[in-house]
């Protein structure tokens, strides 16, 4: 059974988004996604400062099984990336909602979050694939 | 209908991630493929390989029969239990399968791949003109591999092990072979299905870790061992599959299937080779990607992230003259790689130059 967090918003492409106290949005991939991918071996981040648009490819996660695109769940500019994943990509498997986060975005329009799934809706879509 | 091995319930109990492999539901990993890989390189692991095809070929004519069907020469197997690695070839010299064959008292035991089962069985029957008995055995098969594998088996099972590589002994109901597909020392054990779960449990309780097919793939690729269906197929000759060493030409009067085609190919000179690649950038090489060399283009036949080396390695079919640096088409970009001779890893260490 995969771990789905009620306090997070999810994209149907298996990213999660969390609103931080400073108004930035942290992005990662779901527990379901890391489990399906298997051991993560590389994460290719976006550049800090890069402008991203919701739904566009911004990063790549490469596992023992396959390479997968990561899509921005919300538009804005990348304010930081998780550099720990450079040497320890296994953090994505071990702690997908904590130490395995990917990058942070300064959102252009917070209301875009409403287009994402809540935990329950994500659970429904992620159990069928 | 997906087939399952005698250990299927055990895999589920252990929390394996199960995948379909050639029609069998098999464990991909039991948590972490990379940890399983390291465990086999450093200690010992146990694999369920009961999906492999086990065929007993018996009868007075079985040696003559296999001398014609296998491109390596079973006449080299002088004693009971002696084994060799060889290829079944078609008339064009393409590879039908790679096999291990063991001499037995009344004939031979052949182990072939799961994915080729129907083709191999049909091929064996089609060439059986001498009244030889061909029996597909329904048995369980496990591999115990790693530097501590032999000691672990001796401690837990107390049974004898063959002292030389590529030999097998029968020990009670167990057929114990000193063979494997990881590049490490170890055993492949064939036993009745009803004994499989108990045997597996004892080995695991004795500290041998369950290993899935994911790590089996990265272990074999580090060891430079081909995988049938990717690195070699019915359309590739052993001459372009890094397998010339498995062809036995010594007995000049012996006429094995595919020999004439290979002689023609040798005369013409092969234009391709199967060799190794090491990626010098981030990313993972995967089967089907294009390789750009100074001598023309080639293709990755299988690629992985190597847990031992911490980078991606691959087997690739390249123009024969290709050497040194090359580039790989990785997701729309080109990345630098180096052409090296496999194997990549031996005894847990980098071995290529």
CSV table of C-alpha atoms in Angstrom, one decimal:
chain,number,residue,atom,x,y,z
A,1,UNK,CA,0.0,0.0,0.0
A,2,UNK,CA,1.5,3.3,-1.0
A,3,UNK,CA,1.8,6.3,1.3
A,4,UNK,CA,-0.5,9.2,0.3
A,5,UNK,CA,-0.5,12.4,2.3
A,6,UNK,CA,-3.7,14.3,2.8
A,7,UNK,CA,-1.8,17.6,3.2
A,8,UNK,CA,-0.3,17.4,-0.3
A,9,UNK,CA,-1.6,18.1,-3.8
A,10,UNK,CA,-0.8,15.6,-6.5
A,11,UNK,CA,-0.5,15.7,-10.3
A,12,UNK,CA,-1.9,12.7,-12.3
A,13,UNK,CA,1.7,12.4,-13.6
A,14,UNK,CA,2.7,11.4,-10.0
A,15,UNK,CA,4.4,14.6,-8.7
A,16,UNK,CA,3.4,16.1,-5.3
A,17,UNK,CA,3.3,19.7,-4.4
A,18,UNK,CA,3.4,21.3,-0.9
A,19,UNK,CA,2.9,24.9,0.1
A,20,UNK,CA,5.7,26.1,2.4
A,21,UNK,CA,5.4,28.8,5.0
A,22,UNK,CA,7.4,31.3,2.8
A,23,UNK,CA,4.9,30.8,-0.1
A,24,UNK,CA,7.2,28.6,-2.2
A,25,UNK,CA,6.0,25.2,-3.5
A,26,UNK,CA,8.1,22.1,-2.9
A,27,UNK,CA,7.9,19.4,-5.6
A,28,UNK,CA,8.7,15.7,-5.4
A,29,UNK,CA,7.4,12.4,-6.7
A,30,UNK,CA,4.9,10.2,-4.9
A,31,UNK,CA,5.6,7.1,-2.9
A,32,UNK,CA,3.6,5.2,-5.5
A,33,UNK,CA,5.9,6.6,-8.3
A,34,UNK,CA,9.2,5.8,-6.5
A,35,UNK,CA,7.9,2.3,-5.9
A,36,UNK,CA,6.9,1.8,-9.5
A,37,UNK,CA,10.3,3.1,-10.8
A,38,UNK,CA,12.5,1.0,-8.5
A,39,UNK,CA,15.9,2.2,-7.3
A,40,UNK,CA,16.5,5.8,-8.5
A,41,UNK,CA,20.0,6.3,-9.9
A,42,UNK,CA,20.0,9.8,-11.2
A,43,UNK,CA,17.9,13.0,-11.0
A,44,UNK,CA,18.5,15.7,-13.6
A,45,UNK,CA,17.2,18.9,-12.1
A,46,UNK,CA,16.0,22.1,-13.7
A,47,UNK,CA,18.3,25.2,-13.3
A,48,UNK,CA,17.7,27.5,-10.4
A,49,UNK,CA,16.0,30.6,-11.8
A,50,UNK,CA,14.4,28.7,-14.7
A,51,UNK,CA,10.9,29.6,-15.6
A,52,UNK,CA,8.6,26.6,-15.7
A,53,UNK,CA,5.0,26.2,-16.9
A,54,UNK,CA,2.5,23.8,-15.3
A,55,UNK,CA,2.4,20.5,-17.3
A,56,UNK,CA,5.8,20.9,-18.9
A,57,UNK,CA,8.8,18.6,-18.6
A,58,UNK,CA,11.3,20.1,-16.2
A,59,UNK,CA,13.4,17.3,-14.8
A,60,UNK,CA,14.3,13.7,-15.5
A,61,UNK,CA,14.4,10.8,-13.0
A,62,UNK,CA,16.3,7.8,-14.1
A,63,UNK,CA,15.8,4.5,-12.2
A,64,UNK,CA,17.3,1.0,-12.7
A,65,UNK,CA,14.2,0.4,-14.8
A,66,UNK,CA,13.6,3.5,-17.0
A,67,UNK,CA,14.0,7.2,-17.5
A,68,UNK,CA,10.9,9.3,-16.7
A,69,UNK,CA,10.0,12.9,-17.2
A,70,UNK,CA,9.0,15.0,-14.3
A,71,UNK,CA,6.4,17.7,-15.1
A,72,UNK,CA,6.0,21.0,-13.3
A,73,UNK,CA,2.7,20.8,-11.3
A,74,UNK,CA,2.5,24.6,-11.1
A,75,UNK,CA,4.0,27.5,-13.1
A,76,UNK,CA,6.6,29.8,-11.7
A,77,UNK,CA,10.4,30.1,-11.3
A,78,UNK,CA,12.7,27.5,-9.8
A,79,UNK,CA,14.1,28.9,-6.6
A,80,UNK,CA,16.2,25.9,-5.4
A,81,UNK,CA,16.9,22.3,-6.2
A,82,UNK,CA,17.7,19.4,-3.9
A,83,UNK,CA,21.5,19.0,-4.3
A,84,UNK,CA,21.6,16.1,-1.9
A,85,UNK,CA,20.1,13.9,-4.6
A,86,UNK,CA,23.4,14.3,-6.6
A,87,UNK,CA,25.2,11.9,-4.3
A,88,UNK,CA,22.2,10.2,-2.7
A,89,UNK,CA,19.5,9.6,-5.3
A,90,UNK,CA,18.2,6.8,-3.1
A,91,UNK,CA,16.7,9.5,-0.8
A,92,UNK,CA,13.8,9.6,-3.4
A,93,UNK,CA,13.1,5.9,-2.6
A,94,UNK,CA,13.7,6.1,1.1
A,95,UNK,CA,11.9,9.4,1.9
A,96,UNK,CA,9.9,10.6,-1.1
A,97,UNK,CA,8.0,13.3,0.9
A,98,UNK,CA,11.0,14.4,3.0
A,99,UNK,CA,14.7,14.2,2.0
A,100,UNK,CA,13.8,13.0,-1.5
A,101,UNK,CA,12.2,16.3,-2.6
A,102,UNK,CA,13.2,17.6,-6.1
A,103,UNK,CA,13.0,21.4,-6.3
A,104,UNK,CA,11.1,24.5,-5.1
A,105,UNK,CA,9.1,26.9,-7.2
A,106,UNK,CA,8.1,30.5,-6.6
A,107,UNK,CA,4.5,30.2,-8.0
A,108,UNK,CA,3.1,32.7,-10.4
A,109,UNK,CA,-0.5,31.9,-9.5
A,110,UNK,CA,-1.3,29.9,-6.4
A,111,UNK,CA,-4.8,29.1,-7.7
A,112,UNK,CA,-3.2,26.7,-10.2
A,113,UNK,CA,-3.0,24.3,-7.2
A,114,UNK,CA,-6.7,23.9,-7.4
A,115,UNK,CA,-6.3,22.1,-10.7
A,116,UNK,CA,-4.3,19.3,-8.9
A,117,UNK,CA,-5.7,16.2,-7.2
A,118,UNK,CA,-6.2,15.9,-3.4
A,119,UNK,CA,-4.9,12.7,-1.7
A,120,UNK,CA,-8.1,10.8,-2.1
A,121,UNK,CA,-8.5,11.6,-5.8
A,122,UNK,CA,-4.8,10.6,-6.3
A,123,UNK,CA,-5.3,7.4,-4.5
A,124,UNK,CA,-8.1,6.5,-6.9
A,125,UNK,CA,-6.0,7.1,-10.0
A,126,UNK,CA,-2.8,5.6,-8.7
A,127,UNK,CA,-4.4,2.3,-7.7
A,128,UNK,CA,-5.4,1.5,-11.3
A,129,UNK,CA,-2.0,1.7,-12.9
B,1,UNK,CA,-2.4,-17.6,-18.0
B,2,UNK,CA,0.7,-16.5,-16.1
B,3,UNK,CA,2.9,-19.4,-15.0
B,4,UNK,CA,4.3,-19.5,-11.4
B,5,UNK,CA,7.2,-21.4,-9.9
B,6,UNK,CA,7.0,-23.6,-6.8
B,7,UNK,CA,8.3,-20.6,-4.8
B,8,UNK,CA,5.6,-18.1,-5.9
B,9,UNK,CA,3.9,-18.0,-2.4
B,10,UNK,CA,7.3,-17.5,-0.8
B,11,UNK,CA,8.1,-14.6,-3.0
B,12,UNK,CA,4.8,-13.0,-2.1
B,13,UNK,CA,5.4,-13.6,1.6
B,14,UNK,CA,8.8,-11.9,1.2
B,15,UNK,CA,7.1,-8.8,-0.3
B,16,UNK,CA,8.6,-9.3,-3.8
B,17,UNK,CA,7.7,-6.9,-6.6
B,18,UNK,CA,6.4,-9.4,-9.1
B,19,UNK,CA,6.7,-8.9,-12.9
B,20,UNK,CA,5.9,-10.9,-16.0
B,21,UNK,CA,9.0,-12.4,-17.5
B,22,UNK,CA,8.4,-14.6,-20.6
B,23,UNK,CA,5.0,-15.6,-19.3
B,24,UNK,CA,6.1,-16.3,-15.7
B,25,UNK,CA,5.3,-14.2,-12.7
B,26,UNK,CA,8.8,-13.7,-11.2
B,27,UNK,CA,10.3,-11.5,-8.5
B,28,UNK,CA,11.9,-8.3,-9.9
B,29,UNK,CA,13.3,-7.4,-6.5
B,30,UNK,CA,12.4,-7.7,-2.8
B,31,UNK,CA,12.8,-4.0,-1.9
B,32,UNK,CA,16.0,-2.7,-3.5
B,33,UNK,CA,17.6,-4.1,-6.6
B,34,UNK,CA,20.8,-2.2,-6.0
B,35,UNK,CA,21.2,-3.6,-2.4
B,36,UNK,CA,20.6,-7.0,-3.8
B,37,UNK,CA,23.2,-6.5,-6.4
B,38,UNK,CA,25.8,-5.5,-3.8
B,39,UNK,CA,24.9,-8.4,-1.6
B,40,UNK,CA,25.8,-10.9,-4.4
B,41,UNK,CA,29.1,-9.1,-5.1
B,42,UNK,CA,30.1,-9.0,-1.4
B,43,UNK,CA,28.3,-11.9,0.3
B,44,UNK,CA,25.7,-14.4,-1.1
B,45,UNK,CA,22.3,-14.3,-2.6
B,46,UNK,CA,19.7,-16.9,-3.7
B,47,UNK,CA,17.7,-16.6,-7.0
B,48,UNK,CA,14.6,-18.5,-8.1
B,49,UNK,CA,15.4,-19.5,-11.7
B,50,UNK,CA,12.8,-22.2,-12.0
B,51,UNK,CA,11.4,-20.6,-15.1
B,52,UNK,CA,14.5,-21.8,-17.0
B,53,UNK,CA,13.9,-24.7,-19.3
B,54,UNK,CA,15.4,-28.1,-18.1
B,55,UNK,CA,15.5,-30.8,-20.8
B,56,UNK,CA,16.9,-34.3,-20.3
B,57,UNK,CA,18.1,-35.9,-23.5
B,58,UNK,CA,18.7,-39.6,-23.1
B,59,UNK,CA,19.7,-42.6,-25.2
B,60,UNK,CA,22.6,-44.1,-27.0
B,61,UNK,CA,22.6,-41.6,-29.8
B,62,UNK,CA,22.4,-38.5,-27.7
B,63,UNK,CA,26.1,-37.6,-28.1
B,64,UNK,CA,26.0,-37.8,-31.9
B,65,UNK,CA,22.8,-35.8,-31.7
B,66,UNK,CA,24.2,-33.0,-29.6
B,67,UNK,CA,27.4,-32.9,-31.6
B,68,UNK,CA,25.2,-31.9,-34.5
B,69,UNK,CA,22.9,-29.5,-32.6
B,70,UNK,CA,25.3,-27.6,-30.4
B,71,UNK,CA,28.1,-25.5,-32.0
B,72,UNK,CA,30.4,-26.3,-29.0
B,73,UNK,CA,31.4,-29.9,-28.9
B,74,UNK,CA,29.9,-32.2,-26.2
B,75,UNK,CA,32.6,-34.8,-27.0
B,76,UNK,CA,34.8,-32.5,-24.8
B,77,UNK,CA,32.7,-33.6,-21.8
B,78,UNK,CA,34.6,-36.6,-20.6
B,79,UNK,CA,33.1,-37.4,-17.3
B,80,UNK,CA,29.6,-37.5,-15.7
B,81,UNK,CA,28.6,-34.0,-14.6
B,82,UNK,CA,31.1,-32.2,-16.9
B,83,UNK,CA,29.4,-29.1,-18.5
B,84,UNK,CA,29.9,-26.6,-21.2
B,85,UNK,CA,28.3,-23.4,-22.4
B,86,UNK,CA,27.2,-23.5,-26.1
B,87,UNK,CA,24.8,-22.3,-28.7
B,88,UNK,CA,22.0,-23.9,-30.7
B,89,UNK,CA,22.3,-22.4,-34.2
B,90,UNK,CA,20.0,-22.4,-37.2
B,91,UNK,CA,21.2,-23.2,-40.7
B,92,UNK,CA,22.0,-19.5,-41.3
B,93,UNK,CA,24.2,-19.4,-38.2
B,94,UNK,CA,21.7,-17.4,-36.2
B,95,UNK,CA,21.4,-18.1,-32.5
B,96,UNK,CA,18.3,-20.1,-31.5
B,97,UNK,CA,19.5,-20.1,-27.8
B,98,UNK,CA,22.4,-20.2,-25.5
B,99,UNK,CA,22.5,-23.2,-23.3
B,100,UNK,CA,24.5,-25.1,-20.7
B,101,UNK,CA,24.8,-28.8,-21.2
B,102,UNK,CA,25.8,-31.4,-18.6
B,103,UNK,CA,26.9,-34.9,-19.4
B,104,UNK,CA,24.9,-37.4,-17.4
B,105,UNK,CA,25.1,-41.2,-17.1
B,106,UNK,CA,22.4,-41.9,-19.6
B,107,UNK,CA,22.7,-38.8,-21.8
B,108,UNK,CA,22.7,-35.1,-21.2
B,109,UNK,CA,20.9,-32.4,-19.3
B,110,UNK,CA,20.3,-29.2,-21.1
B,111,UNK,CA,19.4,-25.8,-19.5
B,112,UNK,CA,18.0,-23.2,-21.9
B,113,UNK,CA,16.2,-19.9,-21.4
B,114,UNK,CA,12.6,-19.4,-20.3
B,115,UNK,CA,11.8,-17.1,-23.2
B,116,UNK,CA,12.9,-19.6,-25.9
B,117,UNK,CA,11.2,-22.7,-24.4
B,118,UNK,CA,8.8,-23.5,-27.3
B,119,UNK,CA,11.3,-22.8,-30.0
B,120,UNK,CA,14.0,-24.9,-28.4
B,121,UNK,CA,11.8,-27.8,-27.6
B,122,UNK,CA,10.4,-27.8,-31.2
B,123,UNK,CA,13.9,-27.6,-32.6
B,124,UNK,CA,15.1,-30.5,-30.6
B,125,UNK,CA,12.2,-32.7,-31.7
B,126,UNK,CA,12.5,-31.6,-35.3
B,127,UNK,CA,16.1,-32.9,-35.5
B,128,UNK,CA,15.5,-36.0,-33.5
B,129,UNK,CA,15.8,-38.8,-36.1
B,130,UNK,CA,17.6,-41.3,-33.9
B,131,UNK,CA,14.9,-42.2,-31.4
B,132,UNK,CA,16.4,-40.2,-28.6
B,133,UNK,CA,14.2,-39.5,-25.5
B,134,UNK,CA,13.6,-35.8,-25.0
B,135,UNK,CA,12.0,-34.9,-21.7
B,136,UNK,CA,11.1,-31.5,-20.3
B,137,UNK,CA,11.7,-31.8,-16.6
B,138,UNK,CA,9.3,-30.1,-14.2
B,139,UNK,CA,11.7,-29.2,-11.4
B,140,UNK,CA,12.7,-26.2,-9.3
B,141,UNK,CA,16.0,-24.4,-9.9
B,142,UNK,CA,17.8,-21.9,-7.7
B,143,UNK,CA,21.1,-20.1,-8.0
B,144,UNK,CA,23.2,-19.4,-5.0
B,145,UNK,CA,25.8,-16.8,-6.0
B,146,UNK,CA,28.5,-14.7,-4.4
B,147,UNK,CA,31.9,-15.0,-2.6
B,148,UNK,CA,30.2,-16.6,0.4
B,149,UNK,CA,27.8,-18.8,-1.6
B,150,UNK,CA,29.7,-22.1,-1.4
B,151,UNK,CA,30.4,-21.8,2.3
B,152,UNK,CA,26.8,-20.9,3.0
B,153,UNK,CA,25.5,-23.9,1.1
B,154,UNK,CA,28.0,-26.2,2.9
B,155,UNK,CA,27.0,-24.8,6.3
B,156,UNK,CA,23.3,-24.9,5.8
B,157,UNK,CA,22.8,-27.9,3.7
B,158,UNK,CA,25.8,-30.0,4.6
B,159,UNK,CA,25.8,-31.4,1.1
B,160,UNK,CA,28.8,-31.9,-1.2
B,161,UNK,CA,29.6,-29.3,-3.9
B,162,UNK,CA,31.5,-29.8,-7.1
B,163,UNK,CA,35.1,-28.7,-6.7
B,164,UNK,CA,35.6,-27.4,-10.3
B,165,UNK,CA,33.7,-24.7,-12.2
B,166,UNK,CA,31.4,-26.1,-14.9
B,167,UNK,CA,30.9,-29.4,-13.2
B,168,UNK,CA,27.8,-30.9,-11.5
B,169,UNK,CA,27.2,-33.6,-9.0
B,170,UNK,CA,24.1,-35.4,-7.9
B,171,UNK,CA,23.7,-35.3,-4.1
B,172,UNK,CA,20.6,-37.1,-2.9
B,173,UNK,CA,17.6,-35.4,-4.6
B,174,UNK,CA,19.7,-32.4,-5.5
B,175,UNK,CA,21.5,-31.7,-8.7
B,176,UNK,CA,24.3,-29.3,-7.7
B,177,UNK,CA,26.2,-27.4,-10.5
B,178,UNK,CA,29.1,-25.0,-10.1
B,179,UNK,CA,27.7,-22.6,-12.6
B,180,UNK,CA,26.0,-19.2,-12.6
B,181,UNK,CA,25.1,-16.0,-14.4
B,182,UNK,CA,26.6,-13.3,-12.1
B,183,UNK,CA,30.4,-13.6,-12.6
B,184,UNK,CA,30.7,-14.7,-9.0
B,185,UNK,CA,31.5,-18.2,-7.7
B,186,UNK,CA,28.4,-20.1,-6.8
B,187,UNK,CA,26.0,-22.9,-7.5
B,188,UNK,CA,22.9,-23.7,-9.5
B,189,UNK,CA,20.8,-26.3,-7.8
B,190,UNK,CA,18.0,-28.3,-9.4
B,191,UNK,CA,15.6,-30.1,-7.1
B,192,UNK,CA,12.1,-31.5,-6.9
B,193,UNK,CA,9.4,-28.8,-6.6
B,194,UNK,CA,8.1,-30.2,-3.3
B,195,UNK,CA,11.5,-29.5,-1.7
B,196,UNK,CA,11.9,-26.0,-3.1
B,197,UNK,CA,10.3,-23.9,-0.3
B,198,UNK,CA,12.0,-25.7,2.5
B,199,UNK,CA,15.4,-25.5,0.8
B,200,UNK,CA,14.9,-21.8,0.1
B,201,UNK,CA,13.9,-21.1,3.7
B,202,UNK,CA,16.9,-22.9,5.1
B,203,UNK,CA,19.3,-20.9,2.9
B,204,UNK,CA,17.6,-17.6,3.7
B,205,UNK,CA,17.6,-18.4,7.4
B,206,UNK,CA,21.3,-19.2,7.0
B,207,UNK,CA,21.9,-15.6,5.9
B,208,UNK,CA,21.6,-15.9,2.1
B,209,UNK,CA,19.5,-13.0,0.8
B,210,UNK,CA,16.7,-13.4,-1.8
B,211,UNK,CA,17.6,-11.7,-5.1
B,212,UNK,CA,15.3,-10.8,-7.9
B,213,UNK,CA,15.6,-10.7,-11.7
B,214,UNK,CA,16.6,-7.0,-11.7
B,215,UNK,CA,19.9,-7.6,-9.9
B,216,UNK,CA,20.4,-10.8,-12.0
B,217,UNK,CA,20.4,-8.6,-15.1
B,218,UNK,CA,22.9,-6.0,-13.7
B,219,UNK,CA,25.1,-8.8,-12.3
B,220,UNK,CA,25.3,-10.6,-15.6
B,221,UNK,CA,25.9,-7.4,-17.6
B,222,UNK,CA,28.8,-6.3,-15.3
B,223,UNK,CA,30.2,-9.8,-15.9
B,224,UNK,CA,29.9,-9.3,-19.6
B,225,UNK,CA,27.5,-12.1,-20.2
B,226,UNK,CA,25.0,-11.8,-23.0
B,227,UNK,CA,21.2,-12.0,-22.6
B,228,UNK,CA,19.3,-13.9,-25.2
B,229,UNK,CA,16.8,-11.9,-27.1
B,230,UNK,CA,18.7,-8.6,-26.6
B,231,UNK,CA,22.5,-9.2,-27.2
B,232,UNK,CA,21.9,-12.2,-29.4
B,233,UNK,CA,18.9,-13.4,-31.5
B,234,UNK,CA,18.1,-15.7,-34.4
B,235,UNK,CA,19.3,-12.9,-36.6
B,236,UNK,CA,22.8,-12.5,-35.1
B,237,UNK,CA,25.7,-14.9,-35.6
B,238,UNK,CA,28.0,-15.8,-32.8
B,239,UNK,CA,30.8,-14.1,-34.8
B,240,UNK,CA,29.1,-10.7,-34.1
B,241,UNK,CA,27.9,-11.6,-30.6
B,242,UNK,CA,31.3,-12.0,-28.8
B,243,UNK,CA,30.7,-15.7,-28.8
B,244,UNK,CA,33.3,-17.1,-31.2
B,245,UNK,CA,34.9,-18.8,-28.3
B,246,UNK,CA,31.9,-21.1,-27.9
B,247,UNK,CA,32.4,-22.6,-31.4
B,248,UNK,CA,34.4,-25.8,-31.6
B,249,UNK,CA,36.2,-26.3,-35.0
B,250,UNK,CA,38.7,-28.9,-33.9
B,251,UNK,CA,36.9,-32.0,-35.0
B,252,UNK,CA,37.0,-31.2,-38.6
B,253,UNK,CA,34.8,-34.0,-39.7
B,254,UNK,CA,32.0,-32.9,-37.3
B,255,UNK,CA,29.2,-31.1,-39.1
B,256,UNK,CA,27.1,-29.0,-36.7
B,257,UNK,CA,24.1,-27.1,-37.8
B,258,UNK,CA,25.1,-23.6,-38.9
B,259,UNK,CA,28.7,-24.6,-39.6
B,260,UNK,CA,28.6,-23.9,-43.3
B,261,UNK,CA,27.0,-20.5,-42.8
B,262,UNK,CA,29.7,-19.6,-40.2
B,263,UNK,CA,32.5,-20.7,-42.5
B,264,UNK,CA,31.1,-18.5,-45.3
B,265,UNK,CA,30.8,-15.6,-42.8
B,266,UNK,CA,34.4,-16.1,-41.7
B,267,UNK,CA,35.6,-16.1,-45.2
B,268,UNK,CA,33.7,-12.8,-46.0
B,269,UNK,CA,34.9,-11.3,-42.6
B,270,UNK,CA,32.4,-10.0,-40.1
B,271,UNK,CA,31.8,-6.2,-40.3
B,272,UNK,CA,30.3,-6.0,-36.8
B,273,UNK,CA,31.2,-6.9,-33.2
B,274,UNK,CA,29.5,-7.0,-29.9
B,275,UNK,CA,31.5,-5.1,-27.3
B,276,UNK,CA,31.2,-3.0,-24.1
B,277,UNK,CA,30.5,0.7,-23.5
B,278,UNK,CA,31.1,2.8,-20.4
B,279,UNK,CA,29.1,6.0,-20.2
B,280,UNK,CA,31.2,9.0,-19.2
B,281,UNK,CA,28.3,11.2,-18.5
B,282,UNK,CA,25.2,11.1,-16.3
B,283,UNK,CA,22.3,8.9,-17.5
B,284,UNK,CA,21.6,5.3,-18.2
B,285,UNK,CA,22.2,3.6,-21.6
B,286,UNK,CA,19.3,1.5,-22.7
B,287,UNK,CA,18.7,-1.1,-25.4
B,288,UNK,CA,18.0,0.4,-28.8
B,289,UNK,CA,19.9,3.7,-28.4
B,290,UNK,CA,22.2,4.7,-31.3
B,291,UNK,CA,26.0,4.6,-30.8
B,292,UNK,CA,27.9,7.1,-33.0
B,293,UNK,CA,31.5,6.0,-33.6
B,294,UNK,CA,34.3,7.2,-35.9
B,295,UNK,CA,33.7,4.1,-38.0
B,296,UNK,CA,30.0,4.4,-38.4
B,297,UNK,CA,26.9,3.9,-36.2
B,298,UNK,CA,26.0,1.0,-33.9
B,299,UNK,CA,23.3,0.2,-31.4
B,300,UNK,CA,23.1,-0.5,-27.7
B,301,UNK,CA,21.8,-4.1,-27.2
B,302,UNK,CA,21.4,-3.9,-23.4
B,303,UNK,CA,22.4,-1.2,-20.9
B,304,UNK,CA,22.1,-0.7,-17.2
B,305,UNK,CA,23.3,1.4,-14.3
B,306,UNK,CA,26.2,-0.6,-12.8
B,307,UNK,CA,25.9,-0.5,-9.0
B,308,UNK,CA,29.5,-1.7,-8.6
B,309,UNK,CA,31.0,1.0,-10.9
B,310,UNK,CA,28.5,3.8,-10.2
B,311,UNK,CA,27.9,4.6,-13.9
B,312,UNK,CA,26.1,3.2,-16.8
B,313,UNK,CA,27.5,0.3,-18.8
B,314,UNK,CA,26.2,-1.5,-21.9
B,315,UNK,CA,26.8,-4.1,-24.5
B,316,UNK,CA,26.5,-2.7,-28.1
B,317,UNK,CA,26.8,-4.0,-31.6
B,318,UNK,CA,29.3,-1.7,-33.4
B,319,UNK,CA,31.3,-1.6,-36.6
B,320,UNK,CA,34.3,-3.9,-36.2
B,321,UNK,CA,36.9,-1.1,-36.4
B,322,UNK,CA,35.2,1.1,-33.7
B,323,UNK,CA,37.6,1.8,-30.9
B,324,UNK,CA,38.1,4.5,-28.2
B,325,UNK,CA,35.6,7.2,-27.7
B,326,UNK,CA,32.1,7.3,-29.0
B,327,UNK,CA,28.7,9.1,-28.4
B,328,UNK,CA,25.4,7.7,-27.4
B,329,UNK,CA,22.0,9.2,-28.3
B,330,UNK,CA,20.5,9.7,-24.8
B,331,UNK,CA,17.0,11.2,-24.8
B,332,UNK,CA,17.6,13.6,-27.6
B,333,UNK,CA,21.1,14.6,-26.5
B,334,UNK,CA,24.5,13.0,-27.2
B,335,UNK,CA,26.6,11.8,-24.3
B,336,UNK,CA,30.3,10.6,-24.3
B,337,UNK,CA,31.1,7.0,-23.8
B,338,UNK,CA,34.1,4.7,-24.1
B,339,UNK,CA,34.4,1.4,-26.0
B,340,UNK,CA,35.8,-1.3,-23.8
B,341,UNK,CA,36.1,-5.0,-23.8
B,342,UNK,CA,33.7,-6.8,-21.5
B,343,UNK,CA,33.7,-8.0,-18.7
B,344,UNK,CA,33.4,-4.8,-16.7
B,345,UNK,CA,33.6,-6.3,-13.2
B,346,UNK,CA,35.4,-9.3,-11.7
B,347,UNK,CA,35.5,-10.1,-7.9
B,348,UNK,CA,33.7,-6.9,-7.2
B,349,UNK,CA,36.3,-4.7,-8.9
B,350,UNK,CA,36.5,-2.8,-12.2
B,351,UNK,CA,38.4,-5.0,-14.7
B,352,UNK,CA,38.2,-3.3,-18.1
B,353,UNK,CA,41.1,-1.2,-19.5
